[in-house]
Short mmCIF file of C-alpha atoms in Angstrom, two decimals:
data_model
loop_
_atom_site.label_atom_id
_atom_site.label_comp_id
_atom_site.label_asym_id
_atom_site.label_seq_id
_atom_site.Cartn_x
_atom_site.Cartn_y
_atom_site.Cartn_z
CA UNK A 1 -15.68 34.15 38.70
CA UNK A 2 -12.90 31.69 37.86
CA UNK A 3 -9.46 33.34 36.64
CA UNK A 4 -9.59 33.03 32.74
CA UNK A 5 -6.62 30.85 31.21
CA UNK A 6 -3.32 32.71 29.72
CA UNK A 7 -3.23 32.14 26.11
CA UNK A 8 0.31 31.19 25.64
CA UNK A 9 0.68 31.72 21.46
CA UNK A 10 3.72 29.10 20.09
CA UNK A 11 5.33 30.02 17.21
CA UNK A 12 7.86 27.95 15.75
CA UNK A 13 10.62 30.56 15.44
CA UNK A 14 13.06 31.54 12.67
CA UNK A 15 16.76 33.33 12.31
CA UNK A 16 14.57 35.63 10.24
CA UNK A 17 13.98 38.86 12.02
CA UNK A 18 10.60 39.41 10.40
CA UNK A 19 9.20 36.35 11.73
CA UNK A 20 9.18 37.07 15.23
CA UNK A 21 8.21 40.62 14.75
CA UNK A 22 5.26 39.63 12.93
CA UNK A 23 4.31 37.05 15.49
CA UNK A 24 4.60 40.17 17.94
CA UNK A 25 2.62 42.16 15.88
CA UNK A 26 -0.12 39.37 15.62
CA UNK A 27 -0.38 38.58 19.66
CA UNK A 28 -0.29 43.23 19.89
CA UNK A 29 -3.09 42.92 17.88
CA UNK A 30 -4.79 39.85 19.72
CA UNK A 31 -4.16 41.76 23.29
CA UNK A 32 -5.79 44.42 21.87
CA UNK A 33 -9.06 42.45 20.81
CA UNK A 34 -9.62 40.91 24.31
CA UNK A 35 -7.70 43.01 26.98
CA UNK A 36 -9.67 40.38 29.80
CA UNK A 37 -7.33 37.72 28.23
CA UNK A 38 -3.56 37.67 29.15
CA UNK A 39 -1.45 36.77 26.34
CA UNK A 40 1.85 35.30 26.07
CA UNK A 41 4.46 33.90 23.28
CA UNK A 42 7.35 31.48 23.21
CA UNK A 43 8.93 29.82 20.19
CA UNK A 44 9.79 26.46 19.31
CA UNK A 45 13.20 27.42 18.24
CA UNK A 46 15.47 30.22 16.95
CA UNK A 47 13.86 33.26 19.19
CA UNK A 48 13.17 33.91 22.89
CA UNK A 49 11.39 33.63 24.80
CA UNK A 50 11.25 29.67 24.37
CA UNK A 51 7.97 28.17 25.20
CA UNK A 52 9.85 26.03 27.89
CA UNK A 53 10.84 29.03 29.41
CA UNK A 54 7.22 31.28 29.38
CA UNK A 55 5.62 27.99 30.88
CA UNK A 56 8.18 27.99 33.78
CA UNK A 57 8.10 31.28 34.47
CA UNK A 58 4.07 31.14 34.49
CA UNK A 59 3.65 28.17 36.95
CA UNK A 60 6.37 30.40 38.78
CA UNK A 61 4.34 33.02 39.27
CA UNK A 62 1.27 30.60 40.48
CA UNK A 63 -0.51 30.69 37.04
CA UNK A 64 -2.67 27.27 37.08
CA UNK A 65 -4.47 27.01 33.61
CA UNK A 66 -3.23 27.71 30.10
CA UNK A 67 -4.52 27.34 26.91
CA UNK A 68 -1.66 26.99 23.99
CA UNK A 69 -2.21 27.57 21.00
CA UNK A 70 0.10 26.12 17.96
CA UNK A 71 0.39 29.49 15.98
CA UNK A 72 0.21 26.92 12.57
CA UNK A 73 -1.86 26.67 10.01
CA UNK A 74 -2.13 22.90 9.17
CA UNK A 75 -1.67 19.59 11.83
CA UNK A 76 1.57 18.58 10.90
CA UNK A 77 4.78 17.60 12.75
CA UNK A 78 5.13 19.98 15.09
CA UNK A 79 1.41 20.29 16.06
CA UNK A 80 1.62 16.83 16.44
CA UNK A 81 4.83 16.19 17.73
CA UNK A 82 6.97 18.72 18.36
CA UNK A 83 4.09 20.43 20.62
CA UNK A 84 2.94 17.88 22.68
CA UNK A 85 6.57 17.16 23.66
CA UNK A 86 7.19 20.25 24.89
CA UNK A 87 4.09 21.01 27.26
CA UNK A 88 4.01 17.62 28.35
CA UNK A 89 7.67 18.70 29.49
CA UNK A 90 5.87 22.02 31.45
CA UNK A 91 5.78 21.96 35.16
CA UNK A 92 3.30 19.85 36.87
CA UNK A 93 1.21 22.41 38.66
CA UNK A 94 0.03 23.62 34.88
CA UNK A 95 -3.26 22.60 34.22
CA UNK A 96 -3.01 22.66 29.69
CA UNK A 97 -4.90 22.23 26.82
CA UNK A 98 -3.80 22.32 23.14
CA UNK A 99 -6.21 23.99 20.85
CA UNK A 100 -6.17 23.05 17.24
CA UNK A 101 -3.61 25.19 14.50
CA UNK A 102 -5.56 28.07 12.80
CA UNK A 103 -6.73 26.52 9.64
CA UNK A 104 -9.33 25.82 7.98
CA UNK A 105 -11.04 28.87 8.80
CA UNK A 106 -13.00 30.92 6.19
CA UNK A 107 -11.66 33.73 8.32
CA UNK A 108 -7.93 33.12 6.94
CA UNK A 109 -9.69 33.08 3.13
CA UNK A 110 -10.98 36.38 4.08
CA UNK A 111 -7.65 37.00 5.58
CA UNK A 112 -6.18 35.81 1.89
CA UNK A 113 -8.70 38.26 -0.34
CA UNK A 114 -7.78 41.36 2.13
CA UNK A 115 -3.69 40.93 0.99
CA UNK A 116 -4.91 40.48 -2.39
CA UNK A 117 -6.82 43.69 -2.78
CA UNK A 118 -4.23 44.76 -0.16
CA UNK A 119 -1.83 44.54 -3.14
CA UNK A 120 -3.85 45.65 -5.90
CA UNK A 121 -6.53 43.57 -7.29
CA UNK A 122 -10.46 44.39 -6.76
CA UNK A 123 -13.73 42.16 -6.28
CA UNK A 124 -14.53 42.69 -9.92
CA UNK A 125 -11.20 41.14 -10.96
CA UNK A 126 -12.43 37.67 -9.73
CA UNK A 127 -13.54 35.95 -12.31
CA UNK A 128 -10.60 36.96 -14.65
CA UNK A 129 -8.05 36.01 -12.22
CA UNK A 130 -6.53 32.86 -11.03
CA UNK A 131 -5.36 32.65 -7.81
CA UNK A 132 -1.90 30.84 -6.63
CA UNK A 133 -2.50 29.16 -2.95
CA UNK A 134 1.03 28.87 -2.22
CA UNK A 135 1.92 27.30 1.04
CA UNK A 136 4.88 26.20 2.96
CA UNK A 137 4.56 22.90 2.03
CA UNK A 138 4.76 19.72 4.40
CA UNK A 139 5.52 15.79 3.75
CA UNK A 140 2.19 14.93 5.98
CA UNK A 141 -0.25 14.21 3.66
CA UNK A 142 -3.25 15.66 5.84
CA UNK A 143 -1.78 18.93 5.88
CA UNK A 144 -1.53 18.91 1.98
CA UNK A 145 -4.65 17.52 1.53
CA UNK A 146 -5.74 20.46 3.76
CA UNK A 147 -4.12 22.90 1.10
CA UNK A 148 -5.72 21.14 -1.91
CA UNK A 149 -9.29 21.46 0.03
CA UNK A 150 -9.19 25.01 0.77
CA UNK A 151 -7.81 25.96 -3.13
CA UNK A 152 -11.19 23.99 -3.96
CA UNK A 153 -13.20 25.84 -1.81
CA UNK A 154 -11.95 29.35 -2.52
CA UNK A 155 -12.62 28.72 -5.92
CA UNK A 156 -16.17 28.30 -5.33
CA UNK A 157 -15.95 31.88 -4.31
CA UNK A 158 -15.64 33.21 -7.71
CA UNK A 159 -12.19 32.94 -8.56
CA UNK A 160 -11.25 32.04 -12.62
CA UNK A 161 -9.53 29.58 -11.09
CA UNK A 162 -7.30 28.36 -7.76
CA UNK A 163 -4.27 25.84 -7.74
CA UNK A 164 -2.30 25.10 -4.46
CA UNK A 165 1.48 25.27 -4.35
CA UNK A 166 4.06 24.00 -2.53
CA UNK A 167 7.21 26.00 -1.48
CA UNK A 168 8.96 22.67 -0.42
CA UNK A 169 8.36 19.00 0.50
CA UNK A 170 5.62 18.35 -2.47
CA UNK A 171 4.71 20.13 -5.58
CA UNK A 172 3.86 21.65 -7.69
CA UNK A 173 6.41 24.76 -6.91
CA UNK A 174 4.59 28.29 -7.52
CA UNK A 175 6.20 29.01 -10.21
CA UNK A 176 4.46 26.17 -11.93
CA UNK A 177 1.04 26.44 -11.13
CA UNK A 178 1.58 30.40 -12.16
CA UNK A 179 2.18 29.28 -15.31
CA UNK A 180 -0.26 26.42 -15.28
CA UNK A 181 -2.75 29.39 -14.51
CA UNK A 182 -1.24 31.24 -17.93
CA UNK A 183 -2.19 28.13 -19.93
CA UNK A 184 -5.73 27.82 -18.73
CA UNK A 185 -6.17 31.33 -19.70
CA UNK A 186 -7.20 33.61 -16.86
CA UNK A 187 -6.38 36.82 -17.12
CA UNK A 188 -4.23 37.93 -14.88
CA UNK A 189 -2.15 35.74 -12.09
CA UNK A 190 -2.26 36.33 -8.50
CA UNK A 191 0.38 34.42 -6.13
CA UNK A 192 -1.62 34.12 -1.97
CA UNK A 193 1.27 33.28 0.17
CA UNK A 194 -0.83 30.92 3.01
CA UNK A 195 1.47 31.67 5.20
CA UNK A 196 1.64 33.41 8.76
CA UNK A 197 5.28 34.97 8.66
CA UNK A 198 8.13 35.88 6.53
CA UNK A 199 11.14 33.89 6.45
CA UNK A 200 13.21 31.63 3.76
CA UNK A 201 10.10 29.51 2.65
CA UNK A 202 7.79 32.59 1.93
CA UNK A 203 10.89 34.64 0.35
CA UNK A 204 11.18 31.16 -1.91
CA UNK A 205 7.17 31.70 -2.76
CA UNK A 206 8.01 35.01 -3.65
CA UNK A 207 10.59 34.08 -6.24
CA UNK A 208 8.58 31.96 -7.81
CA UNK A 209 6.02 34.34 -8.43
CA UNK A 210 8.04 36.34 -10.48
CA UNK A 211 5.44 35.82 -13.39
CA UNK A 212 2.83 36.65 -11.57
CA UNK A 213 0.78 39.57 -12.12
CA UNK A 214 0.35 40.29 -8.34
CA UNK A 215 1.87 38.93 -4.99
CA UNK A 216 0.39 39.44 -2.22
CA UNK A 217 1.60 40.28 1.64
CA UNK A 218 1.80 37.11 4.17
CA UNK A 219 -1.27 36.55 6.33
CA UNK A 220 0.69 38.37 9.00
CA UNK A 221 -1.39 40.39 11.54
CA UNK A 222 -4.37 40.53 9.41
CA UNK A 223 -7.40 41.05 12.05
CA UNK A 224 -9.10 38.06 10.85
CA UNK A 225 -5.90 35.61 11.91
CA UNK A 226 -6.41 37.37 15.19
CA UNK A 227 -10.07 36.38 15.45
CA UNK A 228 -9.43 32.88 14.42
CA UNK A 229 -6.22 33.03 17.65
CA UNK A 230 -9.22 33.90 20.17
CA UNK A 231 -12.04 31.78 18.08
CA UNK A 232 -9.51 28.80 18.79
CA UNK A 233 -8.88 29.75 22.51
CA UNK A 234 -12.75 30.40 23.31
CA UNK A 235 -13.59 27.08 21.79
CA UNK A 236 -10.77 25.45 24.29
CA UNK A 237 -13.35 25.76 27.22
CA UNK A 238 -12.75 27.79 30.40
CA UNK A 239 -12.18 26.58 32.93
CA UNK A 240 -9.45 24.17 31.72
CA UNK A 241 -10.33 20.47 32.96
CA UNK A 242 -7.70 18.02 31.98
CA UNK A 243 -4.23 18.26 31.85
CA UNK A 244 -2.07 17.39 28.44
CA UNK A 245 -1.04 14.06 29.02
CA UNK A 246 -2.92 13.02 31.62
#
């Protein structure tokens, strides 16, 4: 029976404390999911350990196959880029494959609708509320064409209504689309931060849903984000064949 791959999670970091606690409390959760599956994080920038450093360490050690997984939610620069870069940078004995970021997933919707009732709201408030999809924000146009998708989608799911948001790099800001929600007349105004962490961009979401009737928690360690980590990791095969830049 062939060793399974290490799941090496990559976060991108932050000076924010929260951030890399919830990206512990995430992988604590993972862990516990699938104890056959040894789990390991390193960040992009700001925290330790750096994903540099776990991959050296690993092939130190005599690991040979790792799956990484870009703890994102929508292929922009640094699942492009930044990414890449780095592992192609890991030690040669690594044998690594780059899953693809977390979303679209209906598990993260279903991860969105638990912080909403998390914070107050019901199923029966559906159709009387409209629901903010507020998002980091990103100047690739896939990833907020992405955003714009899924706020069509959950809609579908018997929202009054859904409008994406944008806590930088495009618009419209939260604030806005709260109050574009006000003018279509939904009842009440919910705010869905789509994002994985806190930090200055989700604090920023949370200002502008000062009008808003509710705001909901990030994603966080919600149990369905840790489904969609190990959904992402099973579908990157085992064993590993091909190395990242070969």
């Amino acid at each position: 029976m062939p060793t399974k791959p290490v799941l090496l999670v990559i976060a991108h970091g932050s000076r924010d404390p929260r951030h890399a606690a919830t990206v512990h409390a995430l992988v604590r959760r993972v862990r516990a999911l699938r104890p056959d599956v040894r789990v390991e994080t390193g960040f992009l920038d700001f925290n330790i350990p750096s994903v540099q450093g776990v991959l050296e360490s690993l092939a130190a050690e005599g690991v040979r196959d790792v799956v990484a997984l870009p703890l994102l939610l929508t292929r922009a620069f640094h699942a492009k880029a930044d990414i890449p870069a780095v592992l192609r940078d890991a030690p040669p004995q690594l044998r690594i494959r780059q899953t693809d970021v977390l979303g679209p997933s209906p598990l993260l919707l279903a991860a969105l609708e638990r912080r909403l009732y998390e914070a107050g709201l019901t199923p029966a408030d559906k159709s009387s509320t409209g629901v903010v999809l507020a998002s980091a924000g990103s100047t690739d146009p896939e990833a907020i064409a992405v955003i714009a998708e899924i706020a069509r989608e959950w809609r579908h799911t018997g929202w009054c209504a859904v409008r994406p948001a944008f806590a930088s790099a495009s618009l419209p800001r939260t604030e806005d689309a709260v109050r574009e929600l006000r003018e279509l007349g939904c009842e009440r105004v919910a705010v869905a931060p789509y994002v994985l962490a806190p930090g200055f961009l989700p604090d920023r979401i949370a200002r502008g849903a000062a009008e808003a009737d509710v705001l909901a928690d990030v994603l966080g360690a919600a149990p369905e984000v840790a489904r969609v980590l190990l959904e992402r990791y099973d579908a990157a095969g085992v064993p590993v064949l091909a190395a990242v830049g070969a």
